[in-house]
Amino acid sequence: MVPSASDAWRTALRDLRETLPERTVQNWLDPIQPLDLSTDEGSPTLTLQVPTPFGIQYLRSRFQRSIRQAVSEAVGEPTDVTYQVAPEEERPDEIATDSGSSGSAPDEPDASSSPQDRPSSAPSSDQAGRSSTSPRPSEPVSSSSPAGREAINQSPSPDASTSGGASSPTGPTTPRPSSPDVADVSDAGRTDDASAPSPPQTDAGSPDERSALYEQAKQHLRPEYTFDEFVEGDGNRLARSAAFAVAQEPGSTNYNPLLVYGGVGLGKTHLAQAVANYALEHNTAERVLYVSSDRFTSQFVQSVRENRIAAFSSYYRQADLLIVDDVQFFGEKEKTQEEFFHIFNDLHQNGKQIFLCADRPPAEIPGIEERLLSRFQWGLSADIQRPDLETRIAILQRKAARQDIAVSPDVLELIAQRIDSNVRQLEGALTRLTALVQLDDRTLDLDTARRFLREHTDEGADALNADDIIEQVAEYFRLEKGDLLSRSRKQTVAQARQIAMYLCRELTDESYDHIGSRFGGRDHSTVIHAYRKIEEDLESDTELQDDISSLQSNLQDRSLSSSL
Ligand SMILES: Nc1ncnc2c1ncn2[C@@H]1O[C@H](COP(=O)(O)OP(=O)(O)OP(=O)(O)O)[C@@H](O)[C@H]1O
């Protein structure tokens, strides 16, 4: 017998509470009211009432699969979940204001408005460059699904959102900036993603709400990317020291901006996130924003499309520490560069810290405007070189210790000798090698390691390539290989494709460009977007975690069987 809506939701909520962080449950799931469980059209559908449009968008983008699974288990058969926004009078004051009449920042007519015309919401700053009284931006949110787009459509129109009028940026009724979708956006020119960016929608109103939102901000950072886990060597000493100084006193060193550059897999992102993690943990900066240039661009494009540039800009202008990864992808994107230029100036003038990463020296990034280039070069540019043998061994020791794997020093040294190109490859070899011995239940001796490395370091001998991965992922999701290479935007296909791209990046040494070409000639930014999307979803989506882990072990079996 089909349970009532409230029984089904109660059971589902109990299960969700076991898998999701309590704070997440309190903030996002507890306020939900079950409205109806209908069985009219075939499979049952549970309708849930959510306090705000933003809440719907957030639930859909972050927890949709978990919720649907928990609800299906509670009902006893596959059950769809739909959401309805609560009537205006039942919405919490601050949030309702935000998504309703007076809380949103005024929209701008187009991207070409001059900066002078823009409402500046730069926060006031104290000596340390930290904001004391200014409003805070809200937490990045995610909106990846077509469902997420529906939720966006439920939000008030620009007219409605501004009808209350934007007040003075310093007055008590200052419109608080809303959050662009930092977690998941696609760029406007792209047609092959099922996901869509979400516009700034919400606010961090009460202290509790704010702290919850900032807690979630941390979810975009890898907790293991810390200074403690970053092995220092000659090749990265300057970059690491400067990054550490910046993390300790954002905005107060001469390194503003600090730009760290270097080749693939050499630790730029690790260092950038170590700065963010440190600043958050030690409270040296309150509002820490970490974003890839690709995502920044996508958000900007989306904000232009939806006339929400002011909110977009305001959100970034209120960071105490803004970290932008992969700034080389700003190349040739004139409007994005212009917007970033103004944000940069605003932050810099207000003593806020900017940290940038690039894959090459700023002067070699093609298509960057002169004025932005000169800003990049204002502070300190520090490069990261390939690690020397001793550093590579130390990195392997650190990774082995972290994963609690016992590997003899001679094997670690052998790996470090054979793989000198990038640290990601180094780690990958260690992981694969240890998986090999675990699967075969034997010890990892020098001979086994030698044989494995011969196979995996000889040119073209890598047993695992993008084709294998595409095939395996298609098989796993019961799709055709051609589906993954197609332009289909069907949710199941699009997600499987993103997973395949993610695995290609994780398990092979192929570049983003190369991976894109394996998926029917897609752009590298599509692959980066897919990679980051899956990386972020993995933090909370247990079903996705299971899928990826099953796929990884299938692929590893396949790789191992062909290498031995
Ligand atoms: N010095 C180091 N100590 C410990 N781990 C490191 C070090 N350098 C790189 N790594 C590890 O190598 C992997 C790749 O690093 P990361 O993603 O930061 O590289 P990247 O330079 O940003 O690469 P890409 O240009 O491809 O984005 C990560 O798992 C990171 O932890």
XYZ file of C-alpha atoms and ligand atoms in Angstrom:
595
model
C 0.000 0.000 0.000
C 1.245 3.456 -0.843
C 2.008 5.438 2.326
C 0.740 8.946 2.915
C 2.873 11.869 1.756
C 3.882 12.728 5.300
C 4.779 9.129 6.201
C 6.814 8.736 3.042
C 8.656 11.967 3.635
C 9.260 11.183 7.313
C 10.853 7.845 6.394
C 12.874 9.367 3.577
C 14.063 12.180 5.816
C 15.187 9.696 8.429
C 17.297 7.912 5.810
C 18.666 11.140 4.396
C 19.668 12.239 7.878
C 21.943 9.226 8.045
C 23.837 10.072 4.908
C 23.889 13.863 4.720
C 25.544 16.285 7.133
C 23.205 17.349 9.917
C 23.635 20.990 9.050
C 22.561 20.313 5.495
C 19.508 18.451 6.705
C 18.567 21.214 9.118
C 19.015 23.957 6.582
C 17.539 22.412 3.526
C 15.451 19.358 4.343
C 13.815 20.018 7.697
C 11.889 23.064 6.411
C 10.263 20.954 3.684
C 6.550 20.155 3.966
C 5.203 17.073 2.196
C 2.089 18.083 0.268
C 0.882 15.160 -1.746
C 1.755 11.687 -2.907
C -0.119 11.004 -6.098
C -0.274 7.792 -8.070
C -2.473 9.183 -10.821
C -0.147 8.857 -13.754
C 1.684 5.604 -13.399
C 4.609 5.937 -11.038
C 3.995 7.809 -7.792
C 5.001 11.432 -7.419
C 5.705 13.078 -4.106
C 5.173 16.836 -4.053
C 7.213 18.718 -1.499
C 6.769 22.308 -0.464
C 9.992 24.259 -0.115
C 10.199 27.713 1.494
C 11.946 29.497 -1.373
C 12.626 29.201 -5.095
C 16.285 29.145 -4.253
C 15.696 26.198 -1.951
C 14.136 24.288 -4.823
C 17.010 25.111 -7.073
C 19.515 24.081 -4.454
C 17.781 20.815 -3.616
C 17.463 19.889 -7.243
C 21.024 20.589 -8.041
C 22.648 19.066 -4.990
C 20.425 16.402 -3.556
C 17.968 15.374 -6.224
C 19.272 11.856 -6.659
C 19.612 11.210 -2.937
C 16.132 12.559 -2.273
C 14.570 10.579 -5.067
C 16.273 7.432 -3.921
C 15.268 7.880 -0.284
C 11.696 8.677 -1.261
C 11.510 5.700 -3.617
C 12.701 3.430 -0.846
C 10.179 4.925 1.557
C 7.339 4.472 -0.931
C 8.516 1.038 -1.993
C 8.712 1.775 -5.710
C 10.390 4.310 -8.009
C 8.908 7.672 -7.111
C 9.311 11.047 -8.721
C 9.786 14.069 -6.552
C 8.500 17.496 -7.491
C 8.698 20.756 -5.608
C 6.440 23.675 -5.018
C 7.477 26.943 -3.576
C 5.647 27.957 -0.399
C 3.077 30.726 -0.674
C 4.600 34.167 -0.119
C 3.133 34.548 3.373
C 4.725 31.300 4.550
C 8.213 32.169 3.438
C 10.821 33.140 5.968
C 11.115 36.926 6.027
C 14.650 37.391 4.899
C 14.581 34.821 2.197
C 11.204 35.917 0.912
C 12.481 39.458 0.722
C 15.425 38.258 -1.198
C 13.645 36.341 -3.810
C 10.743 38.647 -3.704
C 10.335 42.317 -3.925
C 13.124 44.216 -2.329
C 16.119 42.078 -1.725
C 17.725 41.677 -5.077
C 20.379 43.835 -6.486
C 19.325 46.015 -9.359
C 19.904 44.477 -12.727
C 21.936 46.046 -15.415
C 20.833 46.515 -18.950
C 23.813 44.902 -20.636
C 27.366 43.841 -20.259
C 28.708 46.916 -21.903
C 27.515 49.359 -19.300
C 30.384 51.447 -18.126
C 31.781 50.634 -14.731
C 30.881 54.101 -13.501
C 27.263 53.340 -14.169
C 27.359 50.270 -12.103
C 26.149 50.311 -8.566
C 29.298 49.637 -6.613
C 28.735 47.605 -3.567
C 32.318 47.426 -2.489
C 32.392 46.800 1.180
C 33.967 49.225 3.573
C 37.178 47.883 4.940
C 39.179 48.149 8.032
C 42.925 48.326 8.335
C 43.374 44.654 7.719
C 41.370 44.969 4.586
C 38.492 43.057 6.054
C 34.977 44.206 5.759
C 33.262 45.228 8.927
C 29.812 46.442 8.108
C 29.091 45.556 4.577
C 26.525 43.043 3.535
C 27.723 39.588 2.755
C 27.363 37.577 -0.326
C 25.574 34.344 -0.209
C 26.924 30.924 -0.813
C 27.587 29.526 -4.223
C 24.829 27.291 -5.327
C 24.475 24.686 -7.907
C 21.955 24.214 -10.608
C 22.870 21.475 -12.918
C 19.750 19.889 -14.099
C 16.976 20.839 -16.421
C 14.952 20.751 -13.244
C 17.256 23.402 -11.888
C 16.318 25.588 -14.808
C 12.667 25.204 -13.986
C 13.400 26.358 -10.495
C 15.174 29.370 -11.849
C 12.183 30.120 -13.955
C 10.082 30.143 -10.863
C 12.036 33.032 -9.501
C 10.596 36.497 -9.771
C 11.171 38.369 -12.944
C 13.783 41.091 -12.975
C 10.971 43.604 -12.720
C 9.528 41.972 -9.711
C 12.867 41.624 -8.081
C 13.643 45.261 -8.358
C 10.233 46.655 -7.736
C 11.104 47.433 -4.156
C 13.863 49.639 -5.429
C 17.531 49.326 -4.743
C 18.602 51.470 -1.920
C 21.864 53.104 -1.128
C 24.735 50.683 -0.994
C 25.568 51.792 2.503
C 22.122 52.220 3.972
C 20.324 49.784 6.204
C 18.202 48.536 3.338
C 21.155 47.835 1.109
C 20.346 45.092 -1.316
C 22.438 42.170 -0.322
C 24.266 40.596 -3.162
C 22.994 37.360 -4.379
C 25.080 34.425 -5.267
C 25.945 33.369 -8.735
C 26.169 29.721 -9.284
C 29.704 29.017 -8.358
C 29.178 25.329 -8.157
C 27.917 24.514 -11.550
C 27.515 26.523 -14.655
C 28.017 26.040 -18.316
C 28.998 28.681 -20.763
C 26.535 30.255 -23.052
C 28.030 29.068 -26.265
C 27.855 25.497 -25.237
C 25.073 23.301 -26.467
C 26.113 19.950 -25.202
C 25.505 20.252 -21.494
C 22.295 19.380 -19.832
C 23.167 21.718 -17.052
C 22.453 25.386 -16.870
C 23.901 28.126 -14.785
C 21.781 29.565 -12.098
C 21.430 33.255 -11.588
C 22.059 34.980 -8.310
C 18.983 34.265 -6.324
C 19.476 34.386 -2.661
C 21.015 35.891 0.325
C 22.798 35.163 3.498
C 20.531 36.960 5.872
C 20.621 35.858 9.498
C 23.888 34.933 11.225
C 22.822 31.280 11.275
C 21.969 31.319 7.630
C 25.232 33.014 6.847
C 27.313 30.565 8.753
C 25.464 27.700 7.099
C 26.116 29.173 3.713
C 29.780 29.726 4.424
C 30.025 26.201 5.716
C 28.753 25.066 2.345
C 31.312 27.269 0.632
C 33.914 24.962 2.087
C 32.351 22.073 0.256
C 33.888 23.409 -2.907
C 37.333 22.949 -1.488
C 39.150 19.678 -1.109
C 39.909 19.355 2.577
C 43.104 17.438 1.875
C 44.512 20.337 -0.140
C 46.328 21.945 2.757
C 49.778 23.346 3.329
C 50.551 20.362 5.530
C 49.897 18.006 2.654
C 51.847 20.103 0.180
C 55.425 18.909 -0.066
C 57.890 21.706 -0.451
C 60.828 21.398 -2.840
C 63.122 23.655 -4.802
C 60.641 23.831 -7.655
C 57.779 25.229 -5.601
C 59.424 26.909 -2.616
C 58.765 30.504 -3.632
C 55.185 29.822 -4.651
C 54.476 27.907 -1.470
C 56.035 30.521 0.821
C 54.218 33.370 -0.876
C 50.947 31.440 -0.778
C 51.425 30.749 2.903
C 52.134 34.400 3.624
C 48.999 35.379 1.732
C 46.924 32.792 3.590
C 48.135 34.141 6.923
C 47.466 37.778 6.129
C 45.310 38.153 3.066
C 45.554 41.613 1.610
C 48.373 42.672 3.896
C 51.405 41.405 2.020
C 52.989 42.869 -1.073
C 51.873 39.825 -2.974
C 48.643 41.201 -4.266
C 47.773 39.668 -6.558
C 49.776 36.533 -6.058
C 49.888 34.689 -9.353
C 51.154 31.126 -9.316
C 51.871 29.523 -12.647
C 53.256 26.228 -13.852
C 52.632 23.155 -15.963
C 49.923 20.541 -15.699
C 49.559 18.645 -12.443
C 52.253 20.494 -10.550
C 50.142 21.603 -7.601
C 48.662 25.000 -8.505
C 45.134 24.056 -7.537
C 46.386 22.317 -4.422
C 48.176 25.486 -3.367
C 45.238 27.733 -4.231
C 42.866 25.618 -2.187
C 45.380 25.366 0.639
C 45.224 29.161 0.858
C 41.428 29.047 0.992
C 41.344 26.214 3.515
C 43.890 27.952 5.709
C 42.094 31.300 5.590
C 38.802 29.689 6.518
C 40.245 27.511 9.227
C 42.306 30.254 10.832
C 39.784 32.958 10.196
C 42.197 35.214 8.380
C 39.539 35.974 5.787
C 35.845 35.626 6.215
C 34.564 35.622 2.695
C 36.684 33.308 0.663
C 35.718 32.665 -2.926
C 37.445 30.037 -5.001
C 36.353 29.809 -8.610
C 37.813 28.632 -11.884
C 38.027 31.207 -14.651
C 35.891 28.936 -16.743
C 33.134 28.980 -14.190
C 33.504 32.694 -13.605
C 33.024 33.193 -17.340
C 29.973 30.983 -17.427
C 28.411 32.818 -14.520
C 29.107 36.117 -16.143
C 27.592 35.055 -19.437
C 24.558 33.828 -17.570
C 24.252 37.037 -15.602
C 24.347 39.032 -18.836
C 21.687 36.828 -20.319
C 19.468 37.286 -17.298
C 20.195 40.930 -16.626
C 21.806 40.179 -13.317
C 25.260 41.603 -13.814
C 25.035 43.853 -10.793
C 24.358 40.936 -8.499
C 27.134 38.938 -10.110
C 29.629 41.737 -9.777
C 28.555 42.626 -6.277
C 28.987 39.044 -5.138
C 32.606 38.956 -6.209
C 33.333 42.479 -5.018
C 32.558 41.434 -1.497
C 35.158 38.725 -1.219
C 37.944 39.172 1.290
C 39.981 36.612 -0.577
C 39.240 35.857 -4.205
C 41.003 32.908 -5.779
C 40.671 32.363 -9.507
C 42.121 29.188 -10.973
C 43.197 28.715 -14.580
C 43.100 32.394 -15.567
C 44.564 31.447 -18.942
C 41.006 30.613 -19.958
C 40.138 34.307 -19.774
C 42.104 34.631 -23.017
C 40.048 36.155 -25.850
C 36.982 36.604 -23.607
C 36.767 40.336 -23.818
C 33.626 41.054 -21.847
C 34.550 38.648 -19.089
C 37.962 40.240 -18.878
C 36.384 43.657 -18.653
C 34.144 42.564 -15.814
C 36.984 40.838 -14.033
C 39.133 43.926 -14.496
C 36.608 46.060 -12.582
C 36.158 43.475 -9.873
C 39.906 43.164 -9.570
C 40.360 46.924 -9.213
C 37.627 47.204 -6.658
C 38.996 44.420 -4.502
C 42.552 45.616 -4.809
C 41.660 49.177 -3.872
C 39.866 47.880 -0.826
C 42.848 45.860 0.336
C 41.275 42.512 -0.498
C 43.490 39.645 -1.526
C 43.518 38.193 -5.015
C 45.180 34.882 -5.813
C 45.445 33.697 -9.391
C 46.682 30.496 -11.012
C 47.702 30.008 -14.624
C 49.366 27.319 -16.658
C 51.986 29.727 -17.998
C 53.527 33.123 -17.207
C 50.964 35.913 -17.547
C 52.785 37.519 -20.460
C 52.432 34.304 -22.438
C 48.691 33.978 -22.023
C 47.208 34.741 -25.402
C 44.325 37.135 -25.724
C 44.628 38.880 -22.359
C 44.133 42.627 -22.568
C 47.131 44.741 -21.727
C 45.500 46.489 -18.770
C 44.476 43.184 -17.183
C 47.865 41.710 -17.884
C 49.520 44.575 -16.078
C 47.192 43.968 -13.082
C 48.202 40.314 -13.066
C 51.805 41.438 -12.845
C 51.317 43.981 -10.058
C 52.088 41.761 -7.118
C 54.172 38.636 -7.310
C 54.275 35.979 -9.992
C 55.797 32.741 -8.754
C 56.282 29.659 -10.855
C 56.091 26.010 -9.938
C 58.638 23.788 -11.628
C 58.618 20.035 -11.988
C 59.647 18.475 -8.694
C 63.105 16.965 -8.415
C 63.616 13.320 -7.490
C 63.800 13.906 -3.743
C 60.615 15.950 -3.782
C 58.854 13.313 -5.873
C 59.834 10.637 -3.377
C 58.654 12.831 -0.506
C 55.342 13.451 -2.284
C 54.851 9.710 -2.796
C 55.638 9.050 0.854
C 53.093 11.655 1.885
C 50.417 10.250 -0.422
C 51.085 6.670 0.683
C 50.891 7.685 4.326
C 47.683 9.573 3.736
C 46.093 6.588 2.033
C 47.531 4.320 4.689
C 49.366 2.148 2.197
C 52.600 0.466 3.080
C 55.039 0.712 0.201
C 58.728 0.011 0.552
C 61.142 2.926 0.024
C 62.775 1.239 -2.981
C 59.435 0.905 -4.753
C 58.598 4.538 -4.037
C 61.960 5.570 -5.384
C 61.468 3.480 -8.489
C 58.129 5.155 -9.202
C 59.632 8.571 -8.592
C 62.492 7.798 -10.961
C 60.237 6.597 -13.740
C 57.621 9.329 -13.547
C 58.962 12.809 -13.538
C 56.460 14.725 -15.617
C 53.740 15.683 -13.199
C 52.555 14.927 -9.724
C 49.119 13.787 -10.809
C 50.729 11.021 -12.830
C 52.937 10.149 -9.916
C 49.954 9.749 -7.643
C 48.056 7.826 -10.320
C 50.874 5.313 -10.674
C 51.005 4.751 -6.932
C 47.257 4.241 -6.752
C 47.156 1.832 -9.672
C 50.119 -0.124 -8.500
C 48.744 -0.592 -5.020
C 45.362 -1.560 -6.444
C 47.101 -4.187 -8.511
C 48.728 -5.911 -5.576
C 45.623 -5.630 -3.451
C 43.514 -7.279 -6.124
C 45.980 -10.104 -6.562
C 46.626 -10.326 -2.874
C 50.371 -10.201 -3.196
C 53.175 -8.020 -1.975
C 54.342 -5.001 -3.844
C 57.915 -5.926 -4.616
C 60.375 -4.233 -6.882
C 59.870 -6.702 -9.730
C 56.129 -6.217 -9.822
C 56.568 -2.466 -9.686
C 59.140 -2.572 -12.466
C 56.878 -4.628 -14.705
C 53.922 -2.378 -14.066
C 55.892 0.780 -14.668
C 57.372 -0.589 -17.870
C 53.873 -1.114 -19.174
C 52.591 2.175 -17.942
C 55.403 4.487 -18.746
C 56.386 3.191 -22.162
C 54.975 5.382 -24.840
C 51.565 4.215 -25.953
C 51.569 1.279 -23.573
C 49.130 2.722 -21.103
C 46.471 0.056 -20.979
C 43.726 2.495 -20.148
C 42.659 5.185 -22.563
C 39.678 7.412 -23.229
C 38.082 4.853 -25.529
C 38.133 2.190 -22.831
C 36.563 4.610 -20.417
C 33.846 5.729 -22.804
C 33.013 2.120 -23.565
C 32.930 1.108 -19.922
C 30.805 4.071 -18.851
C 28.340 3.477 -21.693
C 28.070 -0.174 -20.721
C 27.643 0.681 -17.048
C 24.767 3.072 -17.720
C 23.313 0.818 -20.404
C 23.839 3.392 -23.108
C 25.405 3.200 -26.535
C 28.938 4.457 -26.880
C 27.603 6.811 -29.569
C 25.273 8.398 -26.995
C 28.243 9.662 -25.042
C 29.797 11.106 -28.161
C 26.539 12.646 -29.311
C 25.151 16.073 -28.493
C 22.205 14.601 -26.642
C 21.183 16.703 -23.655
C 19.059 14.028 -22.068
C 19.822 14.067 -18.375
C 20.971 10.448 -18.194
C 23.195 10.791 -21.232
C 24.589 14.154 -20.182
C 25.486 12.915 -16.739
C 27.059 9.704 -18.024
C 29.077 11.815 -20.439
C 30.277 14.070 -17.637
C 31.247 11.033 -15.598
C 33.185 9.627 -18.545
C 35.003 12.936 -19.004
C 35.788 13.043 -15.311
C 37.228 9.517 -15.405
C 39.278 10.292 -18.501
C 40.859 13.156 -16.637
C 41.400 11.123 -13.477
C 42.627 7.881 -15.004
C 44.542 8.903 -18.092
C 47.192 11.483 -18.750
C 45.234 13.133 -21.521
C 44.803 16.897 -21.569
C 41.398 18.594 -21.419
C 41.731 19.419 -25.094
C 42.511 15.873 -26.009
C 39.667 14.489 -23.943
C 37.308 16.970 -25.592
C 38.354 15.719 -29.003
C 37.546 12.140 -27.935
C 34.002 13.209 -27.164
C 33.044 14.297 -30.644
C 35.248 17.375 -30.821
C 34.111 19.178 -27.722
C 35.836 22.208 -26.376
C 38.277 21.897 -23.465
C 36.053 24.152 -21.359
C 33.240 21.603 -21.627
C 35.567 18.957 -20.230
C 36.744 21.233 -17.437
C 33.163 22.023 -16.590
C 32.255 18.324 -16.535
C 35.259 17.485 -14.398
C 34.523 20.143 -11.823
C 30.842 19.371 -11.766
C 31.424 15.709 -10.989
C 34.165 16.582 -8.535
C 31.777 18.829 -6.647
C 28.803 16.505 -6.791
C 30.967 13.716 -5.442
C 31.244 15.572 -2.184
C 27.635 14.972 -1.288
C 26.084 12.595 -3.789
C 26.471 9.113 -2.394
C 24.908 7.461 -5.410
C 27.419 9.162 -7.647
C 30.203 8.102 -5.302
C 29.090 4.489 -5.730
C 28.899 4.806 -9.506
C 32.357 6.318 -9.783
C 33.899 3.846 -7.442
C 32.361 0.851 -9.296
C 33.478 2.279 -12.605
C 36.966 2.918 -11.318
C 37.372 -0.599 -10.088
C 35.957 -2.061 -13.331
C 38.395 0.052 -15.272
C 41.278 -0.806 -13.038
C 40.544 -4.533 -13.444
C 40.511 -4.028 -17.157
C 43.751 -2.078 -17.094
C 45.465 -4.575 -14.868
C 44.386 -7.598 -16.824
C 45.836 -6.110 -19.948
C 49.077 -5.052 -18.303
C 49.973 -8.358 -16.692
N 54.096 19.616 -3.894
C 53.064 18.779 -3.796
N 52.843 18.097 -2.648
C 51.828 17.226 -2.534
N 50.954 16.978 -3.516
C 51.103 17.636 -4.670
C 52.165 18.556 -4.881
N 52.069 19.044 -6.129
C 50.998 18.463 -6.683
N 50.421 17.612 -5.809
C 49.246 16.763 -6.060
O 49.188 16.518 -7.449
C 47.844 16.502 -7.884
C 47.668 17.511 -9.004
O 47.835 18.808 -8.449
P 46.957 20.074 -8.912
O 45.607 19.639 -9.370
O 47.042 21.080 -7.837
O 47.795 20.508 -10.161
P 47.578 21.754 -11.135
O 48.907 22.376 -11.277
O 46.472 22.614 -10.652
O 47.175 20.990 -12.452
P 46.285 21.479 -13.714
O 47.124 22.458 -14.447
O 46.074 20.220 -14.476
O 45.016 22.052 -13.178
C 46.993 16.802 -6.671
O 46.497 15.604 -6.143
C 47.964 17.445 -5.692
O 47.612 17.160 -4.353
